[in-house]
Short mmCIF file of C-alpha atoms in Angstrom, two decimals:
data_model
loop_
_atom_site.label_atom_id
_atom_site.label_comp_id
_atom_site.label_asym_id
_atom_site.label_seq_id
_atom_site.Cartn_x
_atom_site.Cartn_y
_atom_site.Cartn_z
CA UNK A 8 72.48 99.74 -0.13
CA UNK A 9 69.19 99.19 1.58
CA UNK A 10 68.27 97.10 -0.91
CA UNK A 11 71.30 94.66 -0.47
CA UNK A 12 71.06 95.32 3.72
CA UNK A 13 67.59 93.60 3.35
CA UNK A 14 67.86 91.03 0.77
CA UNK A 15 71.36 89.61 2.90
CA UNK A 16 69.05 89.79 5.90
CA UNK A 17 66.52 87.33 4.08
CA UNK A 18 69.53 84.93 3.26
CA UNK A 19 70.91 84.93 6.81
CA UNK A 20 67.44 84.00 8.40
CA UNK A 21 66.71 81.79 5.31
CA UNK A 22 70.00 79.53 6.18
CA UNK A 23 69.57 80.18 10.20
CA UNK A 24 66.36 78.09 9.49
CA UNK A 25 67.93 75.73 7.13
CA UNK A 26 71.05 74.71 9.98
CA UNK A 27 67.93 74.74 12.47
CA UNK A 28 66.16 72.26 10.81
CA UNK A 29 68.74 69.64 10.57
CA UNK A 30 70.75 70.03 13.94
CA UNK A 31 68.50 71.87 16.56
CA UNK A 32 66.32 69.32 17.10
CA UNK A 33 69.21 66.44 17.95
CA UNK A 34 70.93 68.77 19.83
CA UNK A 35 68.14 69.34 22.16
CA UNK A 36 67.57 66.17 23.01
CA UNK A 37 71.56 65.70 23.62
CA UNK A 38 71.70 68.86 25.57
CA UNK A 39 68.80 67.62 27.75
CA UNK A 40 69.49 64.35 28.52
CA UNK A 41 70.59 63.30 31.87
CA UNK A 42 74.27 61.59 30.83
CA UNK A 43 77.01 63.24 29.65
CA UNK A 44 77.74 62.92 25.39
CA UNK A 45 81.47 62.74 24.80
CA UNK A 46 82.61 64.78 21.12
CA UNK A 47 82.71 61.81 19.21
CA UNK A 48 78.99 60.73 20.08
CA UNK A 49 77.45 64.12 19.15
CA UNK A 50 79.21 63.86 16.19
CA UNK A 51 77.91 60.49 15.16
CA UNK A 52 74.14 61.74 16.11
CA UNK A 53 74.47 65.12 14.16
CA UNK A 54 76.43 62.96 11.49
CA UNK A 55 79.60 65.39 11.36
CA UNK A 56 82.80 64.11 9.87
CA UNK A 57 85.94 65.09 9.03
CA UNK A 58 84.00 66.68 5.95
CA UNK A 59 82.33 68.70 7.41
CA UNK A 60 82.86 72.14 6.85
CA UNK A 61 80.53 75.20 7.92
CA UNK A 62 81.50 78.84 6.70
CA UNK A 63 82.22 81.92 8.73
CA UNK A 64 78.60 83.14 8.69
CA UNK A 65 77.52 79.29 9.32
CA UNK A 66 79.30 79.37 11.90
CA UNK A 67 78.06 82.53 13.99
CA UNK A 68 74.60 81.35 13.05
CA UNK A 69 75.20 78.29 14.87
CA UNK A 70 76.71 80.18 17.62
CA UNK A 71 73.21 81.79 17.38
CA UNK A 72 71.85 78.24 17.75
CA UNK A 73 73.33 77.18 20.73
CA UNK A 74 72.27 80.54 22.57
CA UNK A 75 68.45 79.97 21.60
CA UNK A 76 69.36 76.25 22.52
CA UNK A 77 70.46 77.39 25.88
CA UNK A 78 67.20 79.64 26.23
CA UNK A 79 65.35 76.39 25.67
CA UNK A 80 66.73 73.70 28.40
CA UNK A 81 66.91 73.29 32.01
CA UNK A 82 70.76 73.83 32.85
CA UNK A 83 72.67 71.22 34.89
CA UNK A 84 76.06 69.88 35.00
CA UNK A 85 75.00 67.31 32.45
CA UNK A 86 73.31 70.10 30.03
CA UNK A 87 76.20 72.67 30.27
CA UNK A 88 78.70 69.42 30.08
CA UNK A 89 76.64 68.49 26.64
CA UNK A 90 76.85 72.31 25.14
CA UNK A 91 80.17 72.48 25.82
CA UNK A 92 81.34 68.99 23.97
CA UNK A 93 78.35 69.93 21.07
CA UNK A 94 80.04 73.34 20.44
CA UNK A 95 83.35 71.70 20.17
CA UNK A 96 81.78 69.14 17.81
CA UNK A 97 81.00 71.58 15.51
CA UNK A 98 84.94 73.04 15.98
CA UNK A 99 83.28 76.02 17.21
CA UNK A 100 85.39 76.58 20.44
CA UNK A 101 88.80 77.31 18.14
CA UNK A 102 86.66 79.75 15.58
CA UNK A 103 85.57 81.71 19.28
CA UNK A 104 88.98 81.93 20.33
CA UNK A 105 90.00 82.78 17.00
CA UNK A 106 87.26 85.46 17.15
CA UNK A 107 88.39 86.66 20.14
CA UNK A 108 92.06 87.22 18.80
CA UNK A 109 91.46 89.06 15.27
CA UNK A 110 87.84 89.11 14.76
CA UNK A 111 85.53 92.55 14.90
CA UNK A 112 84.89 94.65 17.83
CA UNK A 113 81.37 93.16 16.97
CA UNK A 114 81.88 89.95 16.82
CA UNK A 115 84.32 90.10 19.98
CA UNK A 116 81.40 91.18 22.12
CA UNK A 117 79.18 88.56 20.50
CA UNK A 118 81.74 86.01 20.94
CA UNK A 119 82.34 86.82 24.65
CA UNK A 120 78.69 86.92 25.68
CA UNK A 121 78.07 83.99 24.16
CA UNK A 122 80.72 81.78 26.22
CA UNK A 123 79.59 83.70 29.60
CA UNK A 124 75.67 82.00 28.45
CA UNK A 125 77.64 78.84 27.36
CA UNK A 126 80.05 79.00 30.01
CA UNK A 127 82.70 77.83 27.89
CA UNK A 128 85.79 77.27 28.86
CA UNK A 129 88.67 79.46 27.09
CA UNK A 130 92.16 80.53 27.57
CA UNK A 131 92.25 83.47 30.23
CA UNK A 132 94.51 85.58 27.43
CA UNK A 133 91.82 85.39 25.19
CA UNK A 134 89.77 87.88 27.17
CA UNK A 135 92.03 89.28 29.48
CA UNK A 136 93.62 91.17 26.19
CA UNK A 137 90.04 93.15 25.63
CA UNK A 138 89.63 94.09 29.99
CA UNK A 139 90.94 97.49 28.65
CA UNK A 140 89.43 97.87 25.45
CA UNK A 141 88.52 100.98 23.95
CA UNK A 142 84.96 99.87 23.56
CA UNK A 143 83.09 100.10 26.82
CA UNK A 144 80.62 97.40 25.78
CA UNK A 145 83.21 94.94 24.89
CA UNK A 146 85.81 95.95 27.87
CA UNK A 147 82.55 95.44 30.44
CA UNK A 148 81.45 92.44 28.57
CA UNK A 149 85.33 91.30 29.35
CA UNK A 150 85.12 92.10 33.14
CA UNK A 151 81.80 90.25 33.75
CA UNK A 152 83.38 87.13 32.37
CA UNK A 153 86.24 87.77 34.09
CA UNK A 154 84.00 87.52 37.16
CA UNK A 155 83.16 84.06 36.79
CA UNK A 156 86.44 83.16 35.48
CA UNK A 157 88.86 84.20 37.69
CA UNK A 158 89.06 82.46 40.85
CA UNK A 159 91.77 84.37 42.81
CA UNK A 160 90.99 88.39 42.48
CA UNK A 161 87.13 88.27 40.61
CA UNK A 162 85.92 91.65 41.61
CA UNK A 163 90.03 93.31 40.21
CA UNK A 164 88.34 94.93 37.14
CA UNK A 165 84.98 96.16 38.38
CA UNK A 166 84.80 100.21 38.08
CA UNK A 167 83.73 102.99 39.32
CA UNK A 168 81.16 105.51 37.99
CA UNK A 169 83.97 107.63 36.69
CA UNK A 170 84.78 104.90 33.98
CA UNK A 171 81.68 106.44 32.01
CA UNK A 172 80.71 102.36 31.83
CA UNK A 173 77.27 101.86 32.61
CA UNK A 174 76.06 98.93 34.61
CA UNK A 175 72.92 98.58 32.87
CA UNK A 176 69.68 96.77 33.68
CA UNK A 177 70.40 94.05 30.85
CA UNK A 178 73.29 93.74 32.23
CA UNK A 179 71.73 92.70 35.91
CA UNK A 180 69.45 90.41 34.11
CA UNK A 181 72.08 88.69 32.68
CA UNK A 182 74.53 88.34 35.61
CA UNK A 183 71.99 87.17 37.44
CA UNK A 184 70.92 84.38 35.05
CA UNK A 185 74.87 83.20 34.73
CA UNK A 186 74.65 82.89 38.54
CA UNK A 187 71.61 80.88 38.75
CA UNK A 188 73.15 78.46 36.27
CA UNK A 189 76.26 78.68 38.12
CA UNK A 190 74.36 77.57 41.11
CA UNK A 191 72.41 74.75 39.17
CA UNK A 192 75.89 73.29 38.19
CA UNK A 193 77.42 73.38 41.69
CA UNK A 194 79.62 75.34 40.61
CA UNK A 195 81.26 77.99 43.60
CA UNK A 196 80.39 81.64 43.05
CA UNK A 197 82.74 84.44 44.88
CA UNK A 198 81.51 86.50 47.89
CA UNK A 199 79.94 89.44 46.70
CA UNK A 200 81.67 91.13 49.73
CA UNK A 201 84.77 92.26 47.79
CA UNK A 202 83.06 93.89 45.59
CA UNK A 203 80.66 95.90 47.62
CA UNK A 204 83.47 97.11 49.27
CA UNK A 205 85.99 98.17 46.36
CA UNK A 206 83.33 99.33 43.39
CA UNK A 207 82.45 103.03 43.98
CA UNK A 208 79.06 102.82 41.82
CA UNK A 209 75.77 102.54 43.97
CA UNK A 210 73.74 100.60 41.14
CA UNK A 211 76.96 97.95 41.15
CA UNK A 212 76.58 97.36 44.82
CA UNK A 213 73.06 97.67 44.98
CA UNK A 214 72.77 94.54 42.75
CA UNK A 215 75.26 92.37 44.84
CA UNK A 216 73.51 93.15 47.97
CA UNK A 217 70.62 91.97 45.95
CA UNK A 218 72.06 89.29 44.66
CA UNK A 219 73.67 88.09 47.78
CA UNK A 220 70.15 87.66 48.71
CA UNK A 221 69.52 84.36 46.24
CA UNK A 222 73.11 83.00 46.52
CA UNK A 223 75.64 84.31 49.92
CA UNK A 224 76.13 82.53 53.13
CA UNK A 225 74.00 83.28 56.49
CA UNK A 226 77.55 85.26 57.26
CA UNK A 227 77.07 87.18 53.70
CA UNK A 228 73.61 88.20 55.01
CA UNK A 229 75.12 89.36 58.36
CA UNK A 230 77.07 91.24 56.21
CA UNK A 231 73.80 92.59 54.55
CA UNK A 232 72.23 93.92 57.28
CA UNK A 233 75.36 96.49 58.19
CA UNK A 234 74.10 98.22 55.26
CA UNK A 235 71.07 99.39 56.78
CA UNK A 236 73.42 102.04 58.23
CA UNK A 237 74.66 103.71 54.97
CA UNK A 238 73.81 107.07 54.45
CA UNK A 239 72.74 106.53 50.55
CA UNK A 240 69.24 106.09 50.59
CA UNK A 241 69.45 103.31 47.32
CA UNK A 242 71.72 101.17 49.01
CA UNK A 243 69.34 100.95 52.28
CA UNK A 244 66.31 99.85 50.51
CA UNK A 245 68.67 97.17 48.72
CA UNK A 246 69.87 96.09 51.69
CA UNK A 247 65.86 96.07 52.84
CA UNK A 248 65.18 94.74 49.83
CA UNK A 249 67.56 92.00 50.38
CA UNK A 250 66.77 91.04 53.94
CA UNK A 251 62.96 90.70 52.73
CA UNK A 252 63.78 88.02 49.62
CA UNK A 253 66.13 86.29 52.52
CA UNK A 254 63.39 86.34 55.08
CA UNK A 255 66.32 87.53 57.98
CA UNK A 256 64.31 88.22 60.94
CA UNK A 257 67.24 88.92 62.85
CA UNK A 258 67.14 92.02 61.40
CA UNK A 259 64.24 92.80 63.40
CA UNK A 260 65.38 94.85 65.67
CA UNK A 261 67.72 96.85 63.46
CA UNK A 262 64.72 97.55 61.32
CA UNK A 263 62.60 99.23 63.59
CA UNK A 264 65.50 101.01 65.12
CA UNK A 265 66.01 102.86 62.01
CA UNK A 266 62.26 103.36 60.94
CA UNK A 267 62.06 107.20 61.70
CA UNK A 268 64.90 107.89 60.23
CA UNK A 269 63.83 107.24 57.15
CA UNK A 270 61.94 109.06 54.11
CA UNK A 271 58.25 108.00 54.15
CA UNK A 272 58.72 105.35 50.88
CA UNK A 273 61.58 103.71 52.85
CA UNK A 274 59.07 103.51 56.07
CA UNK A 275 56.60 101.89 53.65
CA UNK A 276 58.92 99.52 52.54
CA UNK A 277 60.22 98.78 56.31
CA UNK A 278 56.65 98.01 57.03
CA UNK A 279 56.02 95.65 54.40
CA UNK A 280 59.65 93.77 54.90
CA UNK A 281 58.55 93.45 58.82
CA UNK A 282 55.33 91.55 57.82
CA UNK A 283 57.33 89.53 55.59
CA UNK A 284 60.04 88.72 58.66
CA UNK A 285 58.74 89.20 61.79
CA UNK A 286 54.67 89.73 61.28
CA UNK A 287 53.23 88.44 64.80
CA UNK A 288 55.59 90.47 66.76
CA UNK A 289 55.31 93.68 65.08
CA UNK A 290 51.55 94.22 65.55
CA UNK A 291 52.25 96.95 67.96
CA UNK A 292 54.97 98.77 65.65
CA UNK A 293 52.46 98.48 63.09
CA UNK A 294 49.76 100.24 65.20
CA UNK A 295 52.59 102.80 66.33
CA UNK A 296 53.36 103.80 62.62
CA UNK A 297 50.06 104.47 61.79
CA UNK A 298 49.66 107.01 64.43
CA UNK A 299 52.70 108.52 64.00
CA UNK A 300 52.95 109.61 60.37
CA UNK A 301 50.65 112.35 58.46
CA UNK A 302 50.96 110.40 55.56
CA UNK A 303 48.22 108.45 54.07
CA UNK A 304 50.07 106.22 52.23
CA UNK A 305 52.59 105.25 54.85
CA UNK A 306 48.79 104.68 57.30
CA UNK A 307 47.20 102.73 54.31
CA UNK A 308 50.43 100.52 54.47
CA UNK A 309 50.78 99.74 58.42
CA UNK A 310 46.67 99.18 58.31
CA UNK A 311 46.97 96.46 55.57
CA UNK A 312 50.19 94.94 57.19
CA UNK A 313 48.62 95.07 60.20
CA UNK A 314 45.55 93.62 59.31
CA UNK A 315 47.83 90.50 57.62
CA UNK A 316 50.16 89.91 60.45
CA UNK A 317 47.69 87.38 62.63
CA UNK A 318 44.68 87.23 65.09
CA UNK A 319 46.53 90.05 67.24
CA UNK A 320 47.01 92.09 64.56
CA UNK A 321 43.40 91.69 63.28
CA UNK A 322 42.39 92.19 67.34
CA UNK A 323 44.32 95.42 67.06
CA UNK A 324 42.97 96.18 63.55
CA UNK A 325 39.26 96.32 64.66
CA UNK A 326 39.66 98.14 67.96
CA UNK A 327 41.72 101.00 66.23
CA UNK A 328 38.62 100.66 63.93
CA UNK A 329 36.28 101.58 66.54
CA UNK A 330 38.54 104.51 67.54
CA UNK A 331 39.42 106.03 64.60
CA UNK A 332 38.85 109.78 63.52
CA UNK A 333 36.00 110.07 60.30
CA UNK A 334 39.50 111.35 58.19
CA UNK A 335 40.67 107.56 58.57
CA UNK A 336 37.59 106.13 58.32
CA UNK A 337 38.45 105.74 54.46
CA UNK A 338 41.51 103.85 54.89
CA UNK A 339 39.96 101.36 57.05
CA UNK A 340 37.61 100.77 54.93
CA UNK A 341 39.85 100.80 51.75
CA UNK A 342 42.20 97.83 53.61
CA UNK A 343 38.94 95.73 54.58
CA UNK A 344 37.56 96.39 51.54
CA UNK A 345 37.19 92.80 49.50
CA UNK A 346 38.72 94.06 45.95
CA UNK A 347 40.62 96.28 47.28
CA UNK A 348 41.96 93.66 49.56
CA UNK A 349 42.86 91.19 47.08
CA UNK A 350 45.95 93.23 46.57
CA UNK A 351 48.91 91.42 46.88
CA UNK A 352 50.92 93.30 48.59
CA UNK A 353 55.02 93.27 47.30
CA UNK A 354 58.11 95.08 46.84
CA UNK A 355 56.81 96.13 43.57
CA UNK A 356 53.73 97.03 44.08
CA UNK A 357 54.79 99.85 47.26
CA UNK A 358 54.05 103.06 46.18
#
């Protein structure tokens, strides 16, 4: 059996690279250009007629295709416009939906990830038939598409954490690429509002506070900053996290209201969002964090923001210098240090 597994392998790659060779190249350049290609074009340049026939397992390896194509080009209206009109070319769009209907739990999930990345456009009933699937892959695969699909209720089919369906990291990844190209082809995306609101699973609203960072309204981001008040720790450094990518500095004031009531990582990562937001006028709160903590990592952090947030803070920086007890002495020295220095300071890199 292993024997067969491998040698079928060979022939699949062997005829991946054979269709690559004669249509990848063409389509590129159609998928890139800046005017839209109507069918009939495309098929002229890729020489498809009516004779044209490509198997099953052509076909899914050209399905393949177009999602390394799509990995490949910058995505506009004219790009998606072009993949769209190429994948119907190839009479690929009735073989998905056909797919969709009677195919494989397998090739379902294949099939429906591929036209979220594609962002094809196929009947509603094709999908909305595999929501409740038995297969939490393909059922969550179903309700991400439904997402972007459905205009009126987007959010209806997003669960909870007692639906045993993981929201996984891939998963964020992905959403978040869909709404980039969403974005890059004007297209409108829903409030995220909805669904922070109705989804009772932290790492589902985490990301949409997140997200709401790269694509809400100034309203949205009002919105945002309410969550500073949860009492789940995750969703306050999200929301902190979120503020920061945004840049709010009206959040200011909320932030600093809220500093000791927080854990010493969140107070680290208060610290460095205030230097990102509001740097010159938080010299002082800088100063007043470092003397009121007894942790060294939390000091380390207000000395470097406060040594990066502007002549005051440097002012401020060197006279607490002058003052300080031989146990700090290190820090100092550690945050003026050149090497050490050239740390670029970031979400990421908070300890």
């Amino acid at each position: 059996i292993l024997f067969w597994d491998v040698r079928n392998r060979k022939a699949m790659q062997q005829k991946y690279a054979e269709l690559k060779n004669v249509y990848f190249e063409k389509l590129k350049s159609i998928c890139s250009a800046d005017t839209e290609y109507n069918e009939g074009s495309i098929k002229s340049e890729l020489s498809i007629d009516e004779e044209s026939d490509f198997t099953y397992s052509e076909k899914l390896l050209l399905i393949d295709m177009f999602l390394e194509l799509r990995m490949q080009i910058k995505i506009t209206q004219y790009s998606i416009r072009n993949i769209q009109n190429s994948v119907k070319a190839f009479n690929l769009q009735n073989f998905m939906e056909e797919r969709l209907a009677s195919g494989k739990d397998s090739e379902k999930l294949k099939i429906i990830q591929a036209i979220r990345l594609l962002h094809m456009d196929v009947t509603d009933s094709y999908v909305t038939r595999i929501i409740n699937h038995r297969d939490n892959n393909l059922k969550k695969a179903a309700r991400l598409y439904y997402v972007l699909s459905n205009d009126e209720d987007p959010f209806r089919y997003m669960e909870g954490k007692s639906s045993g369906n993981a929201f996984l990291d891939w998963d964020m990844l992905e959403t978040h690429q869909i709404f980039e190209d969403c974005k890059n082809i004007n297209k409108k995306l829903p409030s995220f509002i909805p669904a922070m609101n109705q989804v009772d699973n932290n790492d589902i609203v985490e990301f949409f506070i997140k997200e709401t960072a790269y694509w809400g309204s100034e309203k949205e981001m009002d919105y945002i900053i309410g969550f500073l008040d949860s009492d789940k720790e995750s969703i306050r450094r999200a929301a902190l996290e979120s503020i920061n990518l945004r840049k709010i500095s009206k959040a200011e004031e909320k932030i600093k209201d809220i500093y000791y009531e927080q854990p010493e990582d969140l107070k680290r990562v208060i610290l460095y969002t205030l230097l990102i937001i509001a740097p010159a006028s938080s010299a002082e709160f800088f100063r007043e964090a470092f003397e009121n903590t007894s942790s060294q990592l939390t000091k380390r952090m207000a000395l470097q923001c406060l040594l990066k947030s502007g002549e005051e803070g440097k002012k401020l920086f060197n006279s607490m210098k002058e003052k300080s007890i031989s146990k700090d002495n290190i820090l100092f020295q550690h945050v003026e240090n050149n090497i050490i220095g050239r740390e670029k300071l970031s979400l990421h890199s908070i300890n």
